[in-house]
CSV table of C-alpha atoms in Angstrom, one decimal:
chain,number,residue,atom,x,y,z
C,1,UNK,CA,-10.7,-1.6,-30.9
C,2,UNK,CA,-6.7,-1.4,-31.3
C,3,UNK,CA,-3.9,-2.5,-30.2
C,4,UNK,CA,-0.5,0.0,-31.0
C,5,UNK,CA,2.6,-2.4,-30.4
C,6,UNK,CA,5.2,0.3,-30.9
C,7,UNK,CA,3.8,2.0,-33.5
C,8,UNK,CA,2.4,-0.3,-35.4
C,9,UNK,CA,-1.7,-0.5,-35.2
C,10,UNK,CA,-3.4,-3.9,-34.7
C,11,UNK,CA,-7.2,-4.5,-34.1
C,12,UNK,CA,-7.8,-6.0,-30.4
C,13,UNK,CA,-10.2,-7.4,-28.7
C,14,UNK,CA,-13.3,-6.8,-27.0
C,15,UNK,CA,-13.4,-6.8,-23.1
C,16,UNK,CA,-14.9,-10.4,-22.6
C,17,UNK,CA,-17.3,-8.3,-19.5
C,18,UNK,CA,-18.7,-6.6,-22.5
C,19,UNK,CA,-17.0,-3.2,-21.9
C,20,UNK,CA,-16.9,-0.7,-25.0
C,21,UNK,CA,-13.3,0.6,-24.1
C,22,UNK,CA,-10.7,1.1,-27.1
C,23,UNK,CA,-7.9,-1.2,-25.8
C,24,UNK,CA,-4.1,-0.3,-26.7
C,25,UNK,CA,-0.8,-1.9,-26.4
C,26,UNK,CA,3.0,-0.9,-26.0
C,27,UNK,CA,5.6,-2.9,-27.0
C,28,UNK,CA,9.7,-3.0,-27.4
C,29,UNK,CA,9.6,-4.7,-31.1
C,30,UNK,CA,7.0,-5.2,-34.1
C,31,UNK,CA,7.4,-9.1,-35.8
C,32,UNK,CA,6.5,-9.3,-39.0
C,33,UNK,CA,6.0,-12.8,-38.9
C,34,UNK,CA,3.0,-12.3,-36.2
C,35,UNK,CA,1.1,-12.0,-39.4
C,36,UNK,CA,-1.1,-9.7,-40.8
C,37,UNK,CA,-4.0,-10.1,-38.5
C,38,UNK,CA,-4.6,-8.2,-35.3
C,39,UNK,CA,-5.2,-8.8,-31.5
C,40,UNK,CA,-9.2,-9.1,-32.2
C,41,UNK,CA,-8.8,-12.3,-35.3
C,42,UNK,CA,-5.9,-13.7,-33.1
C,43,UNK,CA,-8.1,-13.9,-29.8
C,44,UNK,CA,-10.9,-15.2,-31.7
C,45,UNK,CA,-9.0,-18.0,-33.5
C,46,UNK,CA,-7.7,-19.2,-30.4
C,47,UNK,CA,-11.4,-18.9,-28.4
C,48,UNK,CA,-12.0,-20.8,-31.5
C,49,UNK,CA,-10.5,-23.9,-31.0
C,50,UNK,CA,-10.6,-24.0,-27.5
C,51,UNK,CA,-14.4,-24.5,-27.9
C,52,UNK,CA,-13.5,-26.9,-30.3
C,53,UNK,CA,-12.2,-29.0,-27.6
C,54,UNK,CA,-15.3,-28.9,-26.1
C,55,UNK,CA,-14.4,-27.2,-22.7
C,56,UNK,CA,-16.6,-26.8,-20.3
C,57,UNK,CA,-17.1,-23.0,-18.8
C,58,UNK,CA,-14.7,-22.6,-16.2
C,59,UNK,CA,-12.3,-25.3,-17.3
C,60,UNK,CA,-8.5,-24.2,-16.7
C,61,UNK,CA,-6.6,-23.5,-19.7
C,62,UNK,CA,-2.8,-22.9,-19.2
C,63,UNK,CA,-0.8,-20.1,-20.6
C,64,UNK,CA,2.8,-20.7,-21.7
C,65,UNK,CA,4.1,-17.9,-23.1
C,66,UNK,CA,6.6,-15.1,-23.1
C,67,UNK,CA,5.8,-11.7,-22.6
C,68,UNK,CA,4.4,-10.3,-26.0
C,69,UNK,CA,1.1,-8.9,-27.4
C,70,UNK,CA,0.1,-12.7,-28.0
C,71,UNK,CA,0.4,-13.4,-24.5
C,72,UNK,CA,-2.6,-11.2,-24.0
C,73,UNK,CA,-4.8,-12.4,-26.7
C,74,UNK,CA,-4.3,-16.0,-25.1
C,75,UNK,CA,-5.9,-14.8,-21.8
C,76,UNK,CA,-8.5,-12.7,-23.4
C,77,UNK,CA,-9.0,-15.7,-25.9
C,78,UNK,CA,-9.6,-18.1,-22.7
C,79,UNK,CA,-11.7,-15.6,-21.0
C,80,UNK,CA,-14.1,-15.7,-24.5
C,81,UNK,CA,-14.1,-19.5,-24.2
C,82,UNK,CA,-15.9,-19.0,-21.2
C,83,UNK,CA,-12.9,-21.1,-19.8
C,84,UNK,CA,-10.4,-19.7,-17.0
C,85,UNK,CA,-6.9,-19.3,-17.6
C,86,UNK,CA,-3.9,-20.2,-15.7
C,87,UNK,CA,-0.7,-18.5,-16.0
C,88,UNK,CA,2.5,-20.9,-16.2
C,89,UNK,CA,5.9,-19.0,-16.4
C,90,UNK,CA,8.1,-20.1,-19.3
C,91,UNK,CA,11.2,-19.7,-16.8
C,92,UNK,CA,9.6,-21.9,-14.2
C,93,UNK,CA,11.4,-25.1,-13.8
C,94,UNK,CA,9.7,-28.5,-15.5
C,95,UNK,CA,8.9,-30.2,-12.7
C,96,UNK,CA,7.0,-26.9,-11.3
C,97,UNK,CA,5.4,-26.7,-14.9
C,98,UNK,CA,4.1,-30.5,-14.6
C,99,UNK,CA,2.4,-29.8,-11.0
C,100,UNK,CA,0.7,-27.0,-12.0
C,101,UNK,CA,-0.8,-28.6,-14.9
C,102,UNK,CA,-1.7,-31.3,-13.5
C,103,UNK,CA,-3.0,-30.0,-9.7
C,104,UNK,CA,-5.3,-27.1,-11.7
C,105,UNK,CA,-6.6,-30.3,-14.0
C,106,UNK,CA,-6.1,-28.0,-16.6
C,107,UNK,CA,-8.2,-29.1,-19.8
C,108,UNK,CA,-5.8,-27.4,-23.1
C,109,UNK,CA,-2.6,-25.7,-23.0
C,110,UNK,CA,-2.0,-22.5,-24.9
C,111,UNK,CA,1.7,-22.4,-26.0
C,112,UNK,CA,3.9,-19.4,-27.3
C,113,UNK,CA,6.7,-19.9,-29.7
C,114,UNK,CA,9.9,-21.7,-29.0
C,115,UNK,CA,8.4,-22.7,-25.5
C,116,UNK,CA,8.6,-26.1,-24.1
C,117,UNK,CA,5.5,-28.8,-23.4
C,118,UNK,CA,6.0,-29.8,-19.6
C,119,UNK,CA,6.2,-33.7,-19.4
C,120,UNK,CA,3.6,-35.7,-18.9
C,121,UNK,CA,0.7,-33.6,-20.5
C,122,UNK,CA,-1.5,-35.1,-22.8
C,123,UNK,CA,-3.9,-33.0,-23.6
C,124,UNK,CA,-4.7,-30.7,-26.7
C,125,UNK,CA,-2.2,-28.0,-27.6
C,126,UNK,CA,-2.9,-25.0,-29.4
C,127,UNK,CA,-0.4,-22.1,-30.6
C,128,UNK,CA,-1.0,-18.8,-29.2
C,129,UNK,CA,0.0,-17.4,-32.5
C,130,UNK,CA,-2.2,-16.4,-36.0
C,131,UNK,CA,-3.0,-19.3,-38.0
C,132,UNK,CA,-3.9,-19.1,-41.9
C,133,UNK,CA,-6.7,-21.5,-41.1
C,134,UNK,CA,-10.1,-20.5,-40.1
C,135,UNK,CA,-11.7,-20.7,-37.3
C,136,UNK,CA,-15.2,-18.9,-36.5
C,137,UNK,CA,-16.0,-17.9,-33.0
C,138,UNK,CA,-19.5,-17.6,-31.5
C,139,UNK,CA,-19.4,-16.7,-28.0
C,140,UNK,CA,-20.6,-19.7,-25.6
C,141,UNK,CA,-23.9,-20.0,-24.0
C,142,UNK,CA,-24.7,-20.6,-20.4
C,143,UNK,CA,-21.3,-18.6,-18.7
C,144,UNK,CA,-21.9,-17.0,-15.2
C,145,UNK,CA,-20.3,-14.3,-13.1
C,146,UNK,CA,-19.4,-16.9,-10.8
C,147,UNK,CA,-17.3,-18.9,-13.1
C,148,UNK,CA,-13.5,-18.6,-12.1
C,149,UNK,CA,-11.9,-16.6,-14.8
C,150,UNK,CA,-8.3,-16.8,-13.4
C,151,UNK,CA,-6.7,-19.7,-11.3
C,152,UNK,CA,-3.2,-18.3,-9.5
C,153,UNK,CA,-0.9,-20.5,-7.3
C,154,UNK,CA,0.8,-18.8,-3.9
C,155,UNK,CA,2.9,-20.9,-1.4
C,156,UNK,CA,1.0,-23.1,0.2
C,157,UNK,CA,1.7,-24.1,4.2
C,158,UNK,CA,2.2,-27.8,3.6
C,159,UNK,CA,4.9,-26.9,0.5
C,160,UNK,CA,2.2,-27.9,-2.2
C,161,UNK,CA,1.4,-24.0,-4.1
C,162,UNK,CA,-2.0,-23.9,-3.9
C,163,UNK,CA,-4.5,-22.5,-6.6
C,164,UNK,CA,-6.6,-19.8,-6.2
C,165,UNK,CA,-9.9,-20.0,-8.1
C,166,UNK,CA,-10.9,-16.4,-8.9
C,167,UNK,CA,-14.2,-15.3,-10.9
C,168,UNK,CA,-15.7,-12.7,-13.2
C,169,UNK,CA,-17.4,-11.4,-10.4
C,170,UNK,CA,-14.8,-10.8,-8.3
C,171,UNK,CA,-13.0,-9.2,-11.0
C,172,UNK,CA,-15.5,-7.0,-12.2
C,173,UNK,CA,-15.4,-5.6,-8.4
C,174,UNK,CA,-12.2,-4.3,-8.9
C,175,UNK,CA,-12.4,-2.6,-12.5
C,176,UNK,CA,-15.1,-0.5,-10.2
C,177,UNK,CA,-12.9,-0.3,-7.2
C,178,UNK,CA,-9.9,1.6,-10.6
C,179,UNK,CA,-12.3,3.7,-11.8
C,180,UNK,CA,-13.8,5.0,-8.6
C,181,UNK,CA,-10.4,6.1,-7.5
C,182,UNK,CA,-10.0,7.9,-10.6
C,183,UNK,CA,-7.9,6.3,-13.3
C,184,UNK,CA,-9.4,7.0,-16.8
C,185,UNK,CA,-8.5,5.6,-20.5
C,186,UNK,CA,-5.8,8.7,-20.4
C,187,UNK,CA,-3.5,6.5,-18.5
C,188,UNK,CA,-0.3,4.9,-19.8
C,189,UNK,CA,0.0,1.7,-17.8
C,190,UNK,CA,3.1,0.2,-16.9
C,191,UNK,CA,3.6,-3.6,-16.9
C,192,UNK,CA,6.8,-4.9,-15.6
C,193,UNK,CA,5.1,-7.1,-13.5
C,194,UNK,CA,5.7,-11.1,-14.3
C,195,UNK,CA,2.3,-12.9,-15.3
C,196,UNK,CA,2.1,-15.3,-12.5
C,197,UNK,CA,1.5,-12.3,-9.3
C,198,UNK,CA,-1.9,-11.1,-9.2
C,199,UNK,CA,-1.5,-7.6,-9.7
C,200,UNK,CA,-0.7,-8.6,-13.4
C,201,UNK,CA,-4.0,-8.6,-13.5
C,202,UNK,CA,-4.7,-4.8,-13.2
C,203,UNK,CA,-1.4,-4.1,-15.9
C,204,UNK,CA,-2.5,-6.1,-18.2
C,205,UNK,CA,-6.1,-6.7,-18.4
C,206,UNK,CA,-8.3,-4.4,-16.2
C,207,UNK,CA,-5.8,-1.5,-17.9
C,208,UNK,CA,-6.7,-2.8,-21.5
C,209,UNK,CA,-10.7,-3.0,-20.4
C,210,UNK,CA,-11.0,0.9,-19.1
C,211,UNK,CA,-9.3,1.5,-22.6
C,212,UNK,CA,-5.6,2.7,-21.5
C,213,UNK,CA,-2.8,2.7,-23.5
C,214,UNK,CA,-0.2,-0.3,-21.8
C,215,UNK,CA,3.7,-0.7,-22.0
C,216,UNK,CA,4.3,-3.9,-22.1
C,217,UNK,CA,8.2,-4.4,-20.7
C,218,UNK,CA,9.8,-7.8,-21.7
C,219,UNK,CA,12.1,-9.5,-19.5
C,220,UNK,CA,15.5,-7.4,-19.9
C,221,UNK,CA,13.5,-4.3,-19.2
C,222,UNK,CA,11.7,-6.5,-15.7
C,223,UNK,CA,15.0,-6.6,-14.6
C,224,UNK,CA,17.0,-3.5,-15.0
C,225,UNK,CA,15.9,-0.4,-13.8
C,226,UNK,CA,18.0,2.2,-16.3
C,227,UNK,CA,16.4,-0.2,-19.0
C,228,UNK,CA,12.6,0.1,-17.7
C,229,UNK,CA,13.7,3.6,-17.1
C,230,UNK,CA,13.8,4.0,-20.8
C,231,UNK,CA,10.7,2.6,-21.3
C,232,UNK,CA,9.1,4.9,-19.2
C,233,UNK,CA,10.4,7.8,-21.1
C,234,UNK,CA,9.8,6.2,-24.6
C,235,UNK,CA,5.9,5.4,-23.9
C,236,UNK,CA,5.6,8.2,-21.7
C,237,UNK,CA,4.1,6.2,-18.9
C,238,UNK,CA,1.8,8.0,-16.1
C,239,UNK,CA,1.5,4.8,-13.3
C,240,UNK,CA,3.3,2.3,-12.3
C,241,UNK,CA,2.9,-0.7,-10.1
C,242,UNK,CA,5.6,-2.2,-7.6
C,243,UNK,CA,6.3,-4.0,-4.6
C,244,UNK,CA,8.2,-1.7,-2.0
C,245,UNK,CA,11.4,-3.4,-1.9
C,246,UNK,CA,11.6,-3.4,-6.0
C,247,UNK,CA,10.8,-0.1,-6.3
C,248,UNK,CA,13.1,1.0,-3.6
C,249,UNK,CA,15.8,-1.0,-5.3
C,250,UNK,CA,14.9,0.4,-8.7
C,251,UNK,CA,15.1,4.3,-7.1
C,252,UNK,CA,18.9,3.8,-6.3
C,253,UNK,CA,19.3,4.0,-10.2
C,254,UNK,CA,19.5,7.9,-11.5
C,255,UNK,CA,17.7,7.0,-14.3
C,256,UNK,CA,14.6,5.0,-12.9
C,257,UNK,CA,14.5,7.9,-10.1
C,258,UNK,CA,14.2,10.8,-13.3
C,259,UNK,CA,11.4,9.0,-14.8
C,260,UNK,CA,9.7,7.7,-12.0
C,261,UNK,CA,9.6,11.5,-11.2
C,262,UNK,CA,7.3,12.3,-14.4
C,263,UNK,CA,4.4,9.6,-13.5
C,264,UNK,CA,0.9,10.8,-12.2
C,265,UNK,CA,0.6,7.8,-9.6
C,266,UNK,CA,2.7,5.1,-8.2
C,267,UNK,CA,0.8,2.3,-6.7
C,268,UNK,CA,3.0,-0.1,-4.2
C,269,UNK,CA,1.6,-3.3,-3.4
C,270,UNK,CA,2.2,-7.1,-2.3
C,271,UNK,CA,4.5,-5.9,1.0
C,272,UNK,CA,4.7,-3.8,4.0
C,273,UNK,CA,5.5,-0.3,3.2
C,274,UNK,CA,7.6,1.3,5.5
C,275,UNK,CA,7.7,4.9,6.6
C,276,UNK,CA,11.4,5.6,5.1
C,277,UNK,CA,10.5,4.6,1.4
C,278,UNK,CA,6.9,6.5,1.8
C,279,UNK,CA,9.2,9.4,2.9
C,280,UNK,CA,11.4,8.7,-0.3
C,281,UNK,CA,8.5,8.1,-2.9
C,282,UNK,CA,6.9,11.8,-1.0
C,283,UNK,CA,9.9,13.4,-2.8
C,284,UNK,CA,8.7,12.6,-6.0
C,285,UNK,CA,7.1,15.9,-6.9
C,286,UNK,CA,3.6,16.3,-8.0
C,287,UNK,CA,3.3,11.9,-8.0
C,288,UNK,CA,0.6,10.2,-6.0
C,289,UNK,CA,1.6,7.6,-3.8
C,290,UNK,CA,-1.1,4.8,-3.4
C,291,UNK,CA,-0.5,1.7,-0.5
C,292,UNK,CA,-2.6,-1.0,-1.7
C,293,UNK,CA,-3.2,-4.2,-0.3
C,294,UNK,CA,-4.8,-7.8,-0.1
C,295,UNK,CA,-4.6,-11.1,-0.8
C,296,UNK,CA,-4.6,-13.6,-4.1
C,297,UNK,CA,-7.9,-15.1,-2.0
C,298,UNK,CA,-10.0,-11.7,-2.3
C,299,UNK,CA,-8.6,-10.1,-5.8
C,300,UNK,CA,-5.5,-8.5,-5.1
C,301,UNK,CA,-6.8,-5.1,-3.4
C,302,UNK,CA,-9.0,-5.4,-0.6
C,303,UNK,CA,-7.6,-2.1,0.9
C,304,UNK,CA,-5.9,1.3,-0.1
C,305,UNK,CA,-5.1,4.8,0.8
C,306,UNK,CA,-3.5,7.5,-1.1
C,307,UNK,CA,-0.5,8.5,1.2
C,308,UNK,CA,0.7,11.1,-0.8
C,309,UNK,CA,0.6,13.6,2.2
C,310,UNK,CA,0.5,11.0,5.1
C,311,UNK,CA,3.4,11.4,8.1
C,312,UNK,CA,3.0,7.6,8.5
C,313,UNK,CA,2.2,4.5,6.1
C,314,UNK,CA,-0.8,2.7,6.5
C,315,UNK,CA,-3.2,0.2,4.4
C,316,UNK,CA,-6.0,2.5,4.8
C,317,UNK,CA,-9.9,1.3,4.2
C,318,UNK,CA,-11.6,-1.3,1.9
C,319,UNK,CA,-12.3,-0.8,-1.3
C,320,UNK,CA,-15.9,-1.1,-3.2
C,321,UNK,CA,-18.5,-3.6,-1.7
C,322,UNK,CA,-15.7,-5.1,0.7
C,323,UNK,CA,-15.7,-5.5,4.7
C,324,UNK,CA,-12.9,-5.6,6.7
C,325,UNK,CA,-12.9,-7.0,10.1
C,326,UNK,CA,-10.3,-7.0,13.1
C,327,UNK,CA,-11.1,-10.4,14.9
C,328,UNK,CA,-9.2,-11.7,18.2
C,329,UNK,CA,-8.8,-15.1,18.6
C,330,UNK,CA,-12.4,-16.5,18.4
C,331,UNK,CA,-13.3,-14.5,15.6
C,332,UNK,CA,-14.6,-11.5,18.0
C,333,UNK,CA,-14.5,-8.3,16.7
C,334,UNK,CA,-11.7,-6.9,18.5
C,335,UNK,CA,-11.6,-3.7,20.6
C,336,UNK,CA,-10.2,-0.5,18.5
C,337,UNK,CA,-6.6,0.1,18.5
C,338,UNK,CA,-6.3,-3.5,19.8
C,339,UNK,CA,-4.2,-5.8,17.6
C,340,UNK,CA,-6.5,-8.7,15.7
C,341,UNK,CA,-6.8,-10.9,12.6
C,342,UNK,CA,-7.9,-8.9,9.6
C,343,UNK,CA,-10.2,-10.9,7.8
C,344,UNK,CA,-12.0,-9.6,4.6
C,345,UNK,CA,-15.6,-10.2,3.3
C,346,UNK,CA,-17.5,-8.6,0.5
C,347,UNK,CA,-17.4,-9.2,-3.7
C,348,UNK,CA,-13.5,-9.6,-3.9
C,349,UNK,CA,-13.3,-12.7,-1.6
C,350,UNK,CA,-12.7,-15.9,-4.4
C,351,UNK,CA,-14.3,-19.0,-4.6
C,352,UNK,CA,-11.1,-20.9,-2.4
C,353,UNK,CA,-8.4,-23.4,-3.5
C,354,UNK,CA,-8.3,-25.4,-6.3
C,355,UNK,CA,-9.0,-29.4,-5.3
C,356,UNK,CA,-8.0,-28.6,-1.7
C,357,UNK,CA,-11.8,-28.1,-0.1
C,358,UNK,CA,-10.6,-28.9,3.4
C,359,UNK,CA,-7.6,-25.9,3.4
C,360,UNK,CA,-10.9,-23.6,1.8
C,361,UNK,CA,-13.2,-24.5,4.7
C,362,UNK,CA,-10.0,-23.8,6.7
C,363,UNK,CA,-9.0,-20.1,5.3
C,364,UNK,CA,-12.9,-19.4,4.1
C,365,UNK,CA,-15.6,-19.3,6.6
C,366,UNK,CA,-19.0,-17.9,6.8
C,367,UNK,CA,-19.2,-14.6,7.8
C,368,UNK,CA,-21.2,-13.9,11.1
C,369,UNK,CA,-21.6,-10.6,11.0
C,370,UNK,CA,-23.0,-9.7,7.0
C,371,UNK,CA,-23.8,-13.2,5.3
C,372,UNK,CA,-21.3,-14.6,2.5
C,373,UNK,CA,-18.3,-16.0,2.9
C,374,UNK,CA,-15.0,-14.9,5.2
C,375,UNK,CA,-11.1,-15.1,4.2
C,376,UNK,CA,-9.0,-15.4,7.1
C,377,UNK,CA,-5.6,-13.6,5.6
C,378,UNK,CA,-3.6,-14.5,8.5
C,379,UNK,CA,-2.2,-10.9,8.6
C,380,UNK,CA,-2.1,-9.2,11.7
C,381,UNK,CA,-3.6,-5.2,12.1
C,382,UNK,CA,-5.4,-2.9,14.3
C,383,UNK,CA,-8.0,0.0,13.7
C,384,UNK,CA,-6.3,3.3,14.2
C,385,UNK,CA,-8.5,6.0,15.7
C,386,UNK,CA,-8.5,7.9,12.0
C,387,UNK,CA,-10.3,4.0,10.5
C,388,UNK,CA,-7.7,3.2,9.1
C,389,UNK,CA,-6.0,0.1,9.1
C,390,UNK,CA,-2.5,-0.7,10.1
C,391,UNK,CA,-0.3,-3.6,9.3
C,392,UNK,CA,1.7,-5.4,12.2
C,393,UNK,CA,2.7,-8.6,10.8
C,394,UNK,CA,2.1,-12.2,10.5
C,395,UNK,CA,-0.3,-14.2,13.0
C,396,UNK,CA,2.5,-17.4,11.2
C,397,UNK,CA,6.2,-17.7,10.2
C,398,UNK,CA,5.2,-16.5,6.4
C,399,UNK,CA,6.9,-13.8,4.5
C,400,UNK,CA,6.7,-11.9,1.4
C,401,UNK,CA,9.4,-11.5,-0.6
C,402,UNK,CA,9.3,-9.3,-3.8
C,403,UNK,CA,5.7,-9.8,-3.0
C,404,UNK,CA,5.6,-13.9,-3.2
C,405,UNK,CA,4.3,-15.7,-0.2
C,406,UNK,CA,7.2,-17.5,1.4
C,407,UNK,CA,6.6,-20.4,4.0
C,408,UNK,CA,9.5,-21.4,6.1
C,409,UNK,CA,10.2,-24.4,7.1
């Protein structure tokens, strides 16, 4: 297994589900003073000494880091400590830094170079760098699909973020969901999108498992779409992922539009799409235009449809082993074509909040109609006559902006 971070070869790691995939990374600059070792002896170290700790499967493990190729063996390195990692922003401010550490419980912290300790914590500390000491890793005993692997925070109704617990089975849902829609290890992944939203999770990880090569933008290149634009021509990428309002900012730039032209498939996600930037993205020739959707609580896609030739947008059908119901007020299924709840069932829905049991027995119910659990997404739809679903709008006063949940007050 490999990792190419701009040319320069490192070993990687092995998926921690136990796929066989060669994994490969892109990045802007090669460090000499990573060291000598490779993605694979970096991961390892740090799975390491996290079991050193003695952590428990499923503890949280936060991730402070910046966006580099050692931010990725930190969360592979928690996912092989059989503990579950929690993504903290270097950019966020202290204070947010201190609650999430401290409302996750998390049990180590993981901390790139240059990057600040949030006050307060007291825990153990470890470097996600190489270290000249050694440390051998033997994969934990005793680790379930059900164990969260992830824990992500979205705006929470009260003003408290609230942590979603998400697990290996959920996950592994999803990898089948990719693969059944076609994307292969051919692909050149994309990832401009910041740690902390869900869908990082299919740029960064799920890519690297089904064995695709991934180009890995830093901050500048998040930003500004002439310099992403460049990326995209350098690495040669073939899909990229964005909310609509991003991407319809980024296609203003002449640049972004050109190479945005050249990808195989654009995949839009965390917000409405509306029919004027479907009609836009239609006039990239010979690019398919995926509408994805669903919530943090059921594993970032829950639905999809390729809308490359559709008149109209829509969020189209569930995806593998998931059930999507349009429920009135008492949880009825409602009429066709009438308006209704979606609520979502199936292997993506997550094990609830983190510490908040009361707001999980609120949002996840048990499902009357197939057995399992329930996730009321609070996002209003109806069935069109074709099955597939439409979005409306918000059964609250929440909104999404650049895909963030947003609750007014």
């Amino acid at each position: 297994l490999n990792v190419v971070y701009w040319g320069e070869k490192y070993d990687f790691w092995p998926c921690p589900a136990g796929h066989g995939a060669e994994v490969r990374l892109m990045a802007r600059t090669h460090r000499a003073e990573d060291g000598p070792l490779g993605g694979a002896v970096i991961s390892q170290q740090i799975a390491a000494r996290l079991l050193e700790e003695g952590l428990a499967p499923g503890t949280p493990v936060a991730v402070v880091c910046r966006r580099s190729p050692q931010l990725l063996c930190a969360l592979f390195a928690v996912q092989m400590a059989g503990c579950c990692y929690l993504p903290v922003d270097p950019a966020y401010p202290q204070k947010r830094k201190e609650y999430l550490l401290e409302d996750s419980r998390a049990g180590a912290v993981l901390l790139g170079e240059g990057e600040i300790l949030p006050e307060g914590y007291a825990g153990p500390v470890i470097p996600c760098a190489w270290s000249e000491e050694e440390a051998a890793f033997s994969p934990p005993d005793g680790l379930s699909q059900e164990d969260p692997v992830y824990i992500l925070y979205t705006s929470g109704s009260t003003g408290r973020p609230k942590g979603v617990q998400v697990t290996h089975r959920n996950v592994a849902n999803l990898y089948s969901y990719l693969k059944d829609i076609g994307l292969t290890e051919e692909e050149i992944m994309l990832c401009s999108t910041t740690v902390c939203f869900d869908v990082f999770v299919v740029e960064g990880v799920l890519s690297l498992c089904m064995g695709m090569t991934v180009a890995l933008a830093d901050e500048e290149e998040q930003r500004l779409p002439w310099r992403l634009a460049a990326l995209m021509e350098q690495s040669g990428a073939t899909l990229l992922q964005m909310t609509p309002s991003r991407f319809q900012v980024f296609l203003e730039n002449e640049a972004f539009a050109a190479a945005a032209g050249r990808l195989h498939r654009v995949f839009l996600a965390g917000e409405a799409l509306e029919n004027s930037l479907l009609r836009r993205a239609q006039r990239l020739a010979g690019v398919r235009i995926w509408n994805l959707y669903g919530p943090t609580e059921t594993t970032i896609y829950s639905t999809g449809a390729d809308l490359t030739g559709e008149k109209c947008s829509h969020i189209g059908r569930p995806v593998l082993n998931t059930r999507a119901y349009v429920l009135d007020e008492s949880l009825r299924l409602a009429p066709r074509g009438a308006k209704g709840e979606l609520c979502i069932g199936g292997a993506g829905v997550s094990l609830g909040y983190c510490g908040r049991p009361e707001l999980t027995g609120e949002r996840f119910l048990q499902n009357p109609y197939a057995g399992g659990t329930l996730y009321r997404t609070g996002d209003i739809v109806r069935l069109g006559s074709d099955g597939n679903l439409q979005f409306v709008g918000r059964a609250d006063h929440q909104i999404k902006y650049r895909g963030l949940r947003i609750e007014l007050g």
